[in-house]
Short mmCIF file of C-alpha atoms and ligand atoms in Angstrom, two decimals:
data_model
loop_
_atom_site.label_atom_id
_atom_site.label_comp_id
_atom_site.label_asym_id
_atom_site.label_seq_id
_atom_site.Cartn_x
_atom_site.Cartn_y
_atom_site.Cartn_z
CA UNK A 1 -45.49 142.75 379.95
CA UNK A 2 -43.16 140.55 380.16
CA UNK A 3 -43.21 137.12 380.32
CA UNK A 4 -42.69 134.90 383.11
CA UNK A 5 -42.15 130.98 383.86
CA UNK A 6 -42.88 129.59 387.15
CA UNK A 7 -41.19 126.23 388.39
CA UNK A 8 -42.71 124.73 391.12
CA UNK A 9 -40.34 122.06 393.38
CA UNK A 10 -41.52 120.55 397.43
CA UNK A 11 -44.64 123.57 397.00
CA UNK A 12 -42.22 125.84 396.43
CA UNK A 13 -42.33 127.88 393.12
CA UNK A 14 -39.79 130.20 391.75
CA UNK A 15 -40.52 132.59 389.10
CA UNK A 16 -37.78 132.59 385.99
CA UNK A 17 -37.85 134.73 382.89
CA UNK A 18 -38.99 134.53 379.83
CA UNK A 19 -36.35 135.46 376.76
CA UNK A 20 -37.69 136.30 373.46
CA UNK A 21 -35.12 136.65 370.56
CA UNK A 22 -35.72 138.66 367.22
CA UNK A 23 -37.67 135.68 364.97
CA UNK A 24 -39.59 135.70 368.02
CA UNK A 25 -37.84 132.52 369.38
CA UNK A 26 -38.90 131.80 372.87
CA UNK A 27 -36.39 130.94 375.78
CA UNK A 28 -36.33 130.77 380.47
CA UNK A 29 -33.32 131.81 381.44
CA UNK A 30 -32.77 129.35 383.99
CA UNK A 31 -29.42 130.88 384.76
CA UNK A 32 -30.22 131.57 388.04
CA UNK A 33 -31.47 127.77 389.09
CA UNK A 34 -29.26 126.11 390.19
CA UNK A 35 -28.46 129.81 392.39
CA UNK A 36 -32.17 129.48 393.68
CA UNK A 37 -33.60 126.13 394.44
CA UNK A 38 -30.43 123.87 394.13
CA UNK A 39 -31.20 121.58 391.05
CA UNK A 40 -30.09 121.91 387.62
CA UNK A 41 -31.54 120.52 384.00
CA UNK A 42 -31.38 117.33 381.95
CA UNK A 43 -30.67 117.25 378.32
CA UNK A 44 -28.86 114.92 377.40
CA UNK A 45 -28.00 116.32 373.54
CA UNK A 46 -29.41 119.11 374.28
CA UNK A 47 -32.39 119.28 372.48
CA UNK A 48 -33.91 121.37 374.83
CA UNK A 49 -31.62 123.68 375.61
CA UNK A 50 -29.66 127.09 374.86
CA UNK A 51 -25.96 127.22 374.49
CA UNK A 52 -25.67 130.44 373.59
CA UNK A 53 -27.36 134.29 372.67
CA UNK A 54 -26.14 134.11 369.49
CA UNK A 55 -26.63 136.56 365.62
CA UNK A 56 -25.06 134.65 363.88
CA UNK A 57 -27.11 132.04 361.79
CA UNK A 58 -31.65 132.04 362.39
CA UNK A 59 -33.19 128.80 361.19
CA UNK A 60 -36.37 126.82 361.78
CA UNK A 61 -36.22 123.74 361.43
CA UNK A 62 -40.53 122.62 361.06
CA UNK A 63 -40.81 126.08 358.20
CA UNK A 64 -37.65 124.98 356.50
CA UNK A 65 -35.94 128.34 356.88
CA UNK A 66 -32.49 129.62 357.31
CA UNK A 67 -31.14 132.98 357.35
CA UNK A 68 -27.12 134.30 357.46
CA UNK A 69 -26.59 137.57 359.53
CA UNK A 70 -30.71 137.36 358.27
CA UNK A 71 -30.30 136.93 354.28
CA UNK A 72 -31.83 133.68 352.94
CA UNK A 73 -29.46 130.83 352.17
CA UNK A 74 -31.69 131.26 348.92
CA UNK A 75 -30.29 134.64 347.91
CA UNK A 76 -26.63 133.68 348.84
CA UNK A 77 -26.45 130.79 347.01
CA UNK A 78 -28.46 131.84 344.03
CA UNK A 79 -26.25 135.41 344.24
CA UNK A 80 -23.33 135.39 346.76
CA UNK A 81 -20.46 133.90 346.95
CA UNK A 82 -18.80 131.69 349.36
CA UNK A 83 -15.39 135.00 351.01
CA UNK A 84 -18.24 137.48 350.40
CA UNK A 85 -20.34 135.28 352.68
CA UNK A 86 -17.28 134.07 355.11
CA UNK A 87 -16.97 137.97 355.29
CA UNK A 88 -20.50 138.19 356.15
CA UNK A 89 -20.63 135.64 358.86
CA UNK A 90 -17.34 136.81 360.08
CA UNK A 91 -18.26 140.75 360.27
CA UNK A 92 -22.09 140.51 360.61
CA UNK A 93 -22.32 142.34 357.25
CA UNK A 94 -22.19 142.39 353.70
CA UNK A 95 -19.01 143.98 352.24
CA UNK A 96 -18.25 147.27 350.36
CA UNK A 97 -16.77 146.46 347.15
CA UNK A 98 -13.40 147.45 348.83
CA UNK A 99 -14.11 145.93 351.84
CA UNK A 100 -14.55 142.30 349.70
CA UNK A 101 -11.34 143.31 347.80
CA UNK A 102 -8.75 144.09 351.12
CA UNK A 103 -10.42 140.63 353.20
CA UNK A 104 -9.53 138.67 349.75
CA UNK A 105 -6.42 140.79 348.77
CA UNK A 106 -5.80 139.27 352.47
CA UNK A 107 -6.55 135.73 352.69
CA UNK A 108 -4.40 135.69 349.17
CA UNK A 109 -1.38 136.67 349.91
CA UNK A 110 -1.58 134.03 353.34
CA UNK A 111 -2.49 131.18 351.85
CA UNK A 112 1.69 130.21 351.85
CA UNK A 113 2.18 126.83 354.94
CA UNK A 114 5.64 126.96 356.33
CA UNK A 115 7.50 124.93 354.28
CA UNK A 116 8.12 123.00 357.59
CA UNK A 117 5.34 121.91 357.88
CA UNK A 118 5.67 119.68 354.58
CA UNK A 119 7.76 117.14 356.85
CA UNK A 120 5.21 116.52 359.12
CA UNK A 121 2.55 115.53 356.09
CA UNK A 122 5.34 113.67 354.86
CA UNK A 123 4.95 111.21 357.81
CA UNK A 124 1.68 109.94 357.50
CA UNK A 125 1.22 106.94 355.86
CA UNK A 126 -0.02 107.34 352.45
CA UNK A 127 -4.00 106.09 353.71
CA UNK A 128 -4.67 108.45 356.77
CA UNK A 129 -7.84 109.80 356.51
CA UNK A 130 -7.69 113.19 355.18
CA UNK A 131 -9.60 114.89 358.46
CA UNK A 132 -7.25 113.14 360.07
CA UNK A 133 -4.68 115.29 359.31
CA UNK A 134 -6.53 118.04 358.84
CA UNK A 135 -7.22 118.64 362.08
CA UNK A 136 -3.64 118.21 363.81
CA UNK A 137 -2.77 119.84 360.23
CA UNK A 138 -4.56 122.57 361.93
CA UNK A 139 -3.48 122.44 365.56
CA UNK A 140 -0.14 122.69 364.67
CA UNK A 141 -0.27 126.32 363.31
CA UNK A 142 -0.47 127.57 366.66
CA UNK A 143 2.97 126.51 366.83
CA UNK A 144 4.52 128.04 364.13
CA UNK A 145 2.14 131.40 365.13
CA UNK A 146 2.69 131.56 368.48
CA UNK A 147 1.52 134.54 368.94
CA UNK A 148 -1.68 133.57 368.91
CA UNK A 149 -1.30 131.58 371.49
CA UNK A 150 -2.96 134.56 373.04
CA UNK A 151 -6.04 134.85 371.88
CA UNK A 152 -7.48 137.85 373.58
CA UNK A 153 -4.76 140.05 371.68
CA UNK A 154 -6.11 143.18 369.53
CA UNK A 155 -8.62 143.34 366.97
CA UNK A 156 -5.65 143.63 364.39
CA UNK A 157 -3.79 140.66 365.61
CA UNK A 158 -7.34 138.42 366.02
CA UNK A 159 -8.06 139.16 362.48
CA UNK A 160 -4.64 138.31 361.46
CA UNK A 161 -5.13 135.24 362.85
CA UNK A 162 -8.44 134.38 361.24
CA UNK A 163 -7.29 135.64 357.63
CA UNK A 164 -4.60 132.87 358.12
CA UNK A 165 -6.40 130.89 358.45
CA UNK A 166 -9.09 130.59 356.68
CA UNK A 167 -6.03 131.34 353.95
CA UNK A 168 -4.43 128.11 354.60
CA UNK A 169 -7.16 125.89 354.62
CA UNK A 170 -7.56 125.00 351.37
CA UNK A 171 -3.79 125.12 351.11
CA UNK A 172 -4.02 121.50 353.77
CA UNK A 173 -7.18 120.36 352.28
CA UNK A 174 -6.13 120.13 349.03
CA UNK A 175 -1.91 118.92 350.07
CA UNK A 176 -3.23 116.04 352.12
CA UNK A 177 -5.28 114.66 349.14
CA UNK A 178 -1.94 115.50 347.56
CA UNK A 179 0.52 113.44 350.63
CA UNK A 180 -2.46 111.14 349.91
CA UNK A 181 -1.43 110.29 346.21
CA UNK A 182 1.65 110.47 346.78
CA UNK A 183 1.67 113.10 344.68
CA UNK A 184 4.14 116.41 344.59
CA UNK A 185 2.16 119.50 346.43
CA UNK A 186 1.04 121.76 344.25
CA UNK A 187 1.63 125.71 345.78
CA UNK A 188 -1.12 128.67 345.42
CA UNK A 189 -1.08 130.24 343.35
CA UNK A 190 -2.20 133.99 343.26
CA UNK A 191 -4.04 134.81 340.52
CA UNK A 192 -6.86 132.63 341.40
CA UNK A 193 -9.82 133.14 343.61
CA UNK A 194 -10.73 131.15 346.79
CA UNK A 195 -12.78 128.00 344.71
CA UNK A 196 -10.14 128.28 342.06
CA UNK A 197 -7.08 128.27 343.72
CA UNK A 198 -8.79 125.20 345.48
CA UNK A 199 -8.94 123.15 342.73
CA UNK A 200 -5.29 123.80 341.32
CA UNK A 201 -3.82 122.71 344.11
CA UNK A 202 -5.88 119.98 344.65
CA UNK A 203 -6.01 118.91 340.90
CA UNK A 204 -3.09 120.70 338.69
CA UNK A 205 0.61 118.83 338.38
CA UNK A 206 3.63 119.67 338.02
CA UNK A 207 3.47 118.38 334.97
CA UNK A 208 -0.04 120.01 333.85
CA UNK A 209 -1.77 122.52 334.02
CA UNK A 210 -5.50 122.20 335.75
CA UNK A 211 -8.42 123.71 333.20
CA UNK A 212 -10.11 126.51 335.68
CA UNK A 213 -13.79 125.89 334.91
CA UNK A 214 -16.63 128.19 335.74
CA UNK A 215 -18.84 125.46 336.13
CA UNK A 216 -16.94 124.07 338.42
CA UNK A 217 -15.83 126.90 340.42
CA UNK A 218 -20.04 128.45 340.52
CA UNK A 219 -21.08 124.56 341.50
CA UNK A 220 -17.98 124.72 344.37
CA UNK A 221 -19.37 128.40 345.95
CA UNK A 222 -22.96 127.45 346.12
CA UNK A 223 -21.64 124.42 347.88
CA UNK A 224 -19.42 126.04 350.26
CA UNK A 225 -21.89 128.56 351.26
CA UNK A 226 -24.48 126.08 352.23
CA UNK A 227 -22.28 124.98 354.55
CA UNK A 228 -20.22 128.08 355.89
CA UNK A 229 -22.92 127.88 359.23
CA UNK A 230 -25.84 126.47 360.84
CA UNK A 231 -25.70 127.91 364.48
CA UNK A 232 -26.19 126.15 366.94
CA UNK A 233 -24.28 121.68 366.39
CA UNK A 234 -22.28 118.92 367.61
CA UNK A 235 -18.65 120.98 366.06
CA UNK A 236 -19.65 124.55 366.52
CA UNK A 237 -20.64 123.16 369.59
CA UNK A 238 -17.47 122.58 370.33
CA UNK A 239 -15.84 125.31 369.02
CA UNK A 240 -17.44 127.95 371.18
CA UNK A 241 -17.19 124.80 374.43
CA UNK A 242 -12.87 124.56 373.19
CA UNK A 243 -12.45 128.47 373.13
CA UNK A 244 -14.08 129.76 375.99
CA UNK A 245 -11.48 128.60 377.34
CA UNK A 246 -9.72 130.84 376.03
CA UNK A 247 -7.55 127.92 374.02
CA UNK A 248 -5.73 130.03 370.86
CA UNK A 249 -8.19 129.53 367.64
CA UNK A 250 -6.17 127.36 366.11
CA UNK A 251 -6.19 125.09 368.27
CA UNK A 252 -10.03 125.21 368.38
CA UNK A 253 -10.80 124.67 365.32
CA UNK A 254 -8.42 122.25 365.03
CA UNK A 255 -11.39 120.99 367.73
CA UNK A 256 -14.38 121.64 365.82
CA UNK A 257 -12.84 119.61 362.08
CA UNK A 258 -12.74 116.16 364.39
CA UNK A 259 -16.47 117.31 365.07
CA UNK A 260 -17.47 117.22 362.12
CA UNK A 261 -15.64 113.83 361.62
CA UNK A 262 -18.67 111.19 362.28
CA UNK A 263 -20.61 109.63 360.22
CA UNK A 264 -23.73 111.34 362.38
CA UNK A 265 -22.20 114.74 361.42
CA UNK A 266 -20.43 115.95 359.07
CA UNK A 267 -18.81 112.32 358.12
CA UNK A 268 -21.92 112.02 356.49
CA UNK A 269 -21.73 113.30 353.33
CA UNK A 270 -18.79 109.92 352.46
CA UNK A 271 -21.14 107.36 354.29
CA UNK A 272 -24.47 109.24 351.89
CA UNK A 273 -21.97 107.69 348.57
CA UNK A 274 -20.64 105.01 350.34
CA UNK A 275 -24.50 103.91 351.10
CA UNK A 276 -24.89 104.42 347.17
CA UNK A 277 -21.97 102.58 345.55
CA UNK A 278 -23.29 99.46 348.20
CA UNK A 279 -26.61 99.61 346.72
CA UNK A 280 -25.92 99.81 343.26
CA UNK A 281 -23.57 96.56 343.50
CA UNK A 282 -26.32 95.12 345.64
CA UNK A 283 -28.26 95.20 342.60
CA UNK A 284 -30.06 98.22 343.71
CA UNK A 285 -32.99 97.49 344.89
CA UNK A 286 -33.61 100.33 346.46
CA UNK A 287 -36.92 98.45 348.93
CA UNK A 288 -34.47 95.91 350.52
CA UNK A 289 -31.96 98.87 352.10
CA UNK A 290 -35.01 100.53 353.27
CA UNK A 291 -36.75 97.81 355.13
CA UNK A 292 -33.46 97.14 356.85
CA UNK A 293 -33.45 101.03 357.40
CA UNK A 294 -36.96 100.09 359.42
CA UNK A 295 -34.99 97.40 361.00
CA UNK A 296 -34.39 98.06 364.65
CA UNK A 297 -32.62 95.07 365.28
CA UNK A 298 -30.72 96.23 362.10
CA UNK A 299 -27.92 99.49 362.62
CA UNK A 300 -28.73 100.92 359.39
CA UNK A 301 -29.40 103.93 358.58
CA UNK A 302 -29.98 105.91 355.57
CA UNK A 303 -27.37 108.04 355.43
CA UNK A 304 -28.31 111.56 354.39
CA UNK A 305 -31.25 111.05 355.59
CA UNK A 306 -33.11 112.69 359.12
CA UNK A 307 -31.41 115.95 360.92
CA UNK A 308 -32.41 116.93 365.03
CA UNK A 309 -33.57 120.55 363.95
CA UNK A 310 -34.79 119.89 360.58
CA UNK A 311 -38.15 118.27 360.31
CA UNK A 312 -40.20 118.86 356.87
CA UNK A 313 -36.90 119.98 355.08
CA UNK A 314 -33.55 121.43 354.90
CA UNK A 315 -33.60 124.42 352.53
CA UNK A 316 -30.15 123.45 351.78
CA UNK A 317 -30.55 120.09 350.48
CA UNK A 318 -33.24 120.99 348.25
CA UNK A 319 -30.79 123.89 346.68
CA UNK A 320 -28.14 121.20 346.55
CA UNK A 321 -30.51 118.51 344.42
CA UNK A 322 -30.94 121.23 341.85
CA UNK A 323 -27.27 122.18 341.64
CA UNK A 324 -26.19 118.44 341.85
CA UNK A 325 -29.25 117.87 338.42
CA UNK A 326 -27.46 121.67 336.33
CA UNK A 327 -23.68 120.75 337.75
CA UNK A 328 -24.41 116.73 335.58
CA UNK A 329 -26.39 118.43 332.65
CA UNK A 330 -23.36 120.81 332.72
CA UNK A 331 -20.47 118.92 332.31
CA UNK A 332 -22.53 116.32 330.99
CA UNK A 333 -22.29 113.38 333.22
CA UNK A 334 -24.28 110.77 334.28
CA UNK A 335 -23.80 109.13 337.64
CA UNK A 336 -25.91 106.36 338.56
CA UNK A 337 -25.64 107.07 341.75
CA UNK A 338 -27.62 109.63 340.81
CA UNK A 339 -30.52 107.42 339.72
CA UNK A 340 -30.29 105.27 342.91
CA UNK A 341 -30.52 108.94 345.37
CA UNK A 342 -33.51 110.34 343.64
CA UNK A 343 -35.08 105.79 344.02
CA UNK A 344 -33.84 106.47 347.39
CA UNK A 345 -35.70 109.49 348.36
CA UNK A 346 -38.87 108.49 346.84
CA UNK A 347 -39.36 105.65 348.23
CA UNK A 348 -38.73 107.48 351.77
CA UNK A 349 -40.69 110.14 351.07
CA UNK A 350 -43.79 108.33 350.86
CA UNK A 351 -43.38 105.40 353.58
CA UNK A 352 -44.96 105.48 356.48
CA UNK A 353 -41.80 104.87 359.38
CA UNK A 354 -40.15 108.59 357.12
CA UNK A 355 -42.72 110.26 357.15
CA UNK A 356 -43.99 109.29 361.16
CA UNK A 357 -41.05 110.28 362.08
CA UNK A 358 -40.59 113.57 360.12
CA UNK A 359 -37.07 112.37 357.86
CA UNK A 360 -36.05 113.60 354.95
CA UNK A 361 -32.92 114.17 352.99
CA UNK A 362 -30.26 116.72 355.04
CA UNK A 363 -28.23 119.03 352.80
CA UNK A 364 -25.32 116.14 352.27
CA UNK A 365 -27.56 113.70 350.57
CA UNK A 366 -26.92 114.97 347.16
CA UNK A 367 -23.54 116.40 348.53
CA UNK A 368 -21.65 113.62 348.20
CA UNK A 369 -22.70 113.62 344.14
CA UNK A 370 -21.76 116.92 342.90
CA UNK A 371 -18.26 116.29 344.86
CA UNK A 372 -17.66 113.00 343.07
CA UNK A 373 -19.09 114.40 339.83
CA UNK A 374 -16.34 117.44 340.98
CA UNK A 375 -13.91 115.28 340.60
CA UNK A 376 -13.26 114.75 344.36
CA UNK A 377 -12.68 111.81 345.96
CA UNK A 378 -15.40 110.59 348.84
CA UNK A 379 -12.35 110.53 351.48
CA UNK A 380 -12.15 114.11 350.33
CA UNK A 381 -16.32 114.83 350.83
CA UNK A 382 -15.54 115.94 354.76
CA UNK A 383 -13.04 117.73 354.77
CA UNK A 384 -14.49 119.85 351.80
CA UNK A 385 -17.15 120.44 354.33
CA UNK A 386 -14.96 121.49 357.19
CA UNK A 387 -13.35 124.01 354.04
CA UNK A 388 -17.06 125.29 353.69
CA UNK A 389 -17.66 125.08 357.63
CA UNK A 390 -14.61 127.50 358.62
CA UNK A 391 -15.90 131.10 358.69
CA UNK A 392 -18.79 129.50 360.63
CA UNK A 393 -16.72 128.29 363.14
CA UNK A 394 -14.88 130.95 362.88
CA UNK A 395 -17.64 133.68 363.39
CA UNK A 396 -19.20 131.62 366.82
CA UNK A 397 -16.13 132.00 368.75
CA UNK A 398 -15.16 135.13 367.22
CA UNK A 399 -18.34 136.20 368.53
CA UNK A 400 -18.23 134.13 372.60
CA UNK A 401 -14.80 135.39 372.97
CA UNK A 402 -16.55 139.30 372.11
CA UNK A 403 -19.00 138.67 374.65
CA UNK A 404 -16.87 137.50 377.16
CA UNK A 405 -18.58 133.73 377.35
CA UNK A 406 -17.57 132.37 380.74
CA UNK A 407 -16.05 128.94 380.30
CA UNK A 408 -18.41 126.23 379.26
CA UNK A 409 -18.67 124.03 381.94
CA UNK A 410 -22.41 121.82 382.11
CA UNK A 411 -23.26 119.61 385.24
CA UNK A 412 -24.13 116.54 385.51
CA UNK A 413 -26.68 114.26 387.02
CA UNK A 414 -24.83 111.28 389.01
CA UNK A 415 -25.44 108.08 388.94
CA UNK A 416 -22.84 106.54 390.93
CA UNK A 417 -21.37 104.32 393.42
CA UNK A 418 -22.46 105.84 396.40
CA UNK A 419 -18.82 106.11 398.93
CA UNK A 420 -17.84 102.39 399.40
CA UNK A 421 -14.82 102.03 400.86
CA UNK A 422 -10.97 100.90 398.39
CA UNK A 423 -11.03 96.87 399.02
CA UNK A 424 -7.01 95.41 399.41
CA UNK A 425 -6.27 93.32 395.97
CA UNK A 426 -6.51 90.14 397.06
CA UNK A 427 -9.72 90.23 398.52
CA UNK A 428 -11.20 91.51 395.32
N1 ACO B 1 -32.63 105.65 359.03
C1 ACO B 1 -33.10 105.02 359.89
N2 ACO B 1 -33.92 106.14 360.99
C2 ACO B 1 -33.78 106.76 361.25
C3 ACO B 1 -32.44 106.97 360.58
C4 ACO B 1 -32.93 107.08 359.37
N3 ACO B 1 -31.09 107.88 358.89
N4 ACO B 1 -32.46 108.90 361.66
C5 ACO B 1 -33.77 108.55 362.27
N5 ACO B 1 -33.97 107.96 362.44
C6 ACO B 1 -34.86 107.06 363.51
C7 ACO B 1 -34.22 106.60 364.19
O1 ACO B 1 -34.11 105.08 364.24
C8 ACO B 1 -35.44 107.38 365.51
O2 ACO B 1 -36.69 105.69 365.81
P1 ACO B 1 -37.37 106.06 366.82
O3 ACO B 1 -38.43 107.07 367.01
O4 ACO B 1 -38.23 104.37 366.13
O5 ACO B 1 -36.19 105.32 368.25
C9 ACO B 1 -36.01 108.21 364.66
O6 ACO B 1 -35.38 108.61 363.58
C10 ACO B 1 -35.45 109.06 365.49
O7 ACO B 1 -34.43 109.54 365.35
P2 ACO B 1 -32.86 110.33 366.32
O8 ACO B 1 -31.95 109.51 366.10
O9 ACO B 1 -33.20 110.04 368.09
O10 ACO B 1 -33.18 111.78 365.97
P3 ACO B 1 -32.06 112.28 366.53
O11 ACO B 1 -32.36 114.21 365.77
O12 ACO B 1 -30.59 112.43 367.31
O13 ACO B 1 -30.91 112.71 364.70
C11 ACO B 1 -29.76 112.40 363.09
C12 ACO B 1 -30.79 113.12 364.43
C13 ACO B 1 -28.66 112.32 364.08
C14 ACO B 1 -29.06 113.28 362.29
C15 ACO B 1 -30.13 110.80 362.47
O14 ACO B 1 -31.09 111.62 362.10
C16 ACO B 1 -29.44 110.59 361.25
O15 ACO B 1 -28.45 109.04 362.57
N6 ACO B 1 -29.06 110.10 360.66
C17 ACO B 1 -28.25 109.80 359.29
C18 ACO B 1 -27.12 110.29 359.40
C19 ACO B 1 -26.83 111.86 358.72
O16 ACO B 1 -27.03 111.77 357.60
N7 ACO B 1 -26.30 112.99 359.72
C20 ACO B 1 -26.12 113.45 358.50
C21 ACO B 1 -26.90 114.93 359.31
S1 ACO B 1 -26.78 116.39 358.80
C22 ACO B 1 -25.12 117.14 359.19
O17 ACO B 1 -24.40 117.13 359.38
C23 ACO B 1 -25.07 117.98 358.00
#
């Protein structure tokens, strides 16, 4: 017998169906609540609200489980490439060799951006944050591909837009860095794979090739895979809600990039390294900074700690911590930030304040240290997150459009003034 939830309001009982997901997640379906009762629910920050049904990513925050399309993140991070995971997320199944070849070839073919876009880059100040540049550039792609303005086109036309975006984001990301350095742009090279090409565009110079190191490529693949999707969250829900207005994919993803930028979301990876550097420069007294994080009169928070849904551990953080050790060892790097990070993690994990609030290191606590080892500058960390998250955003947008979801439009509880008469300015 299917479960029913009962709500009693003003002496009347209303029944609502309970729906169960494939991993036994339960939800009360209140889609008819307002029509039947006249009430709405209030859930600021959406801590208890399922905004959609989705078959893409499953996570269990209590158990520290993360699956993409049913595949455990641990297996994907160890065995797959980022482009394989991108295909999995977007098309729902692991690709055959032929499918993977055709997908990779299509992406390789579209990596160039229109020459006119170079002028946009040049107009930005040298100190422009690359996330601001990236969000604008991605939105600007819509002006070069006017046919993309109609998101309800054939599956082939949608695929072309998707492949273009996947192909061009690394180029735009690398060029935002080159522009900030006032270095010449490096064009993509078809002989390289996705990660290799990005590294080439970031680090090669017209005078000197960049030697692609398999250790670096493998670490980058892993980092991008770990960030590739994370069900509903600030940026992904932004993508779904902007896309629900039938805005084009470029504008929609640009909004996702902006949402990711904040330090409470994707911007945390930059904030973590800045925090570790601050602690290091301040003499490395970890206890002092843990005390600051606990002090309610002090706005300081331990960046890279805490997560809205993971309340035991973040499985991505476990993989990344190991990867961090491996990469630094293989590259022969001794980074004092790693020592501070490890000390900080130990102190915080043993501290009652952090234990009581289930605060654990999240994916971004260690990712910045690997990015530093790979030579990625701090301001580019959130851009790296955006590169990783792109297939997730695209798959969520695709699912939302294919399910014909209605435009996102929440309700509110109005708490402002009740009607009053306009007062002439001379009488105020
Ligand atoms: N340092 C110190 N205290 C913290 C921290 C932290 N990093 N995170 C949460 N707390 C405390 C809060 O002060 C609050 O304490 P209280 O109950 O005494 O008032 C309690 O823990 C709950 O915190 P909330 O902010 O209510 O938790 P929420 O689920 O809303 O926020 C968030 C989660 C935003 C991730 C938060 O933990 C945080 O700000 N972390 C630091 C930033 C960060 O690392 N963000 C990256 C998240 S992962 C990602 O987006 C990829």
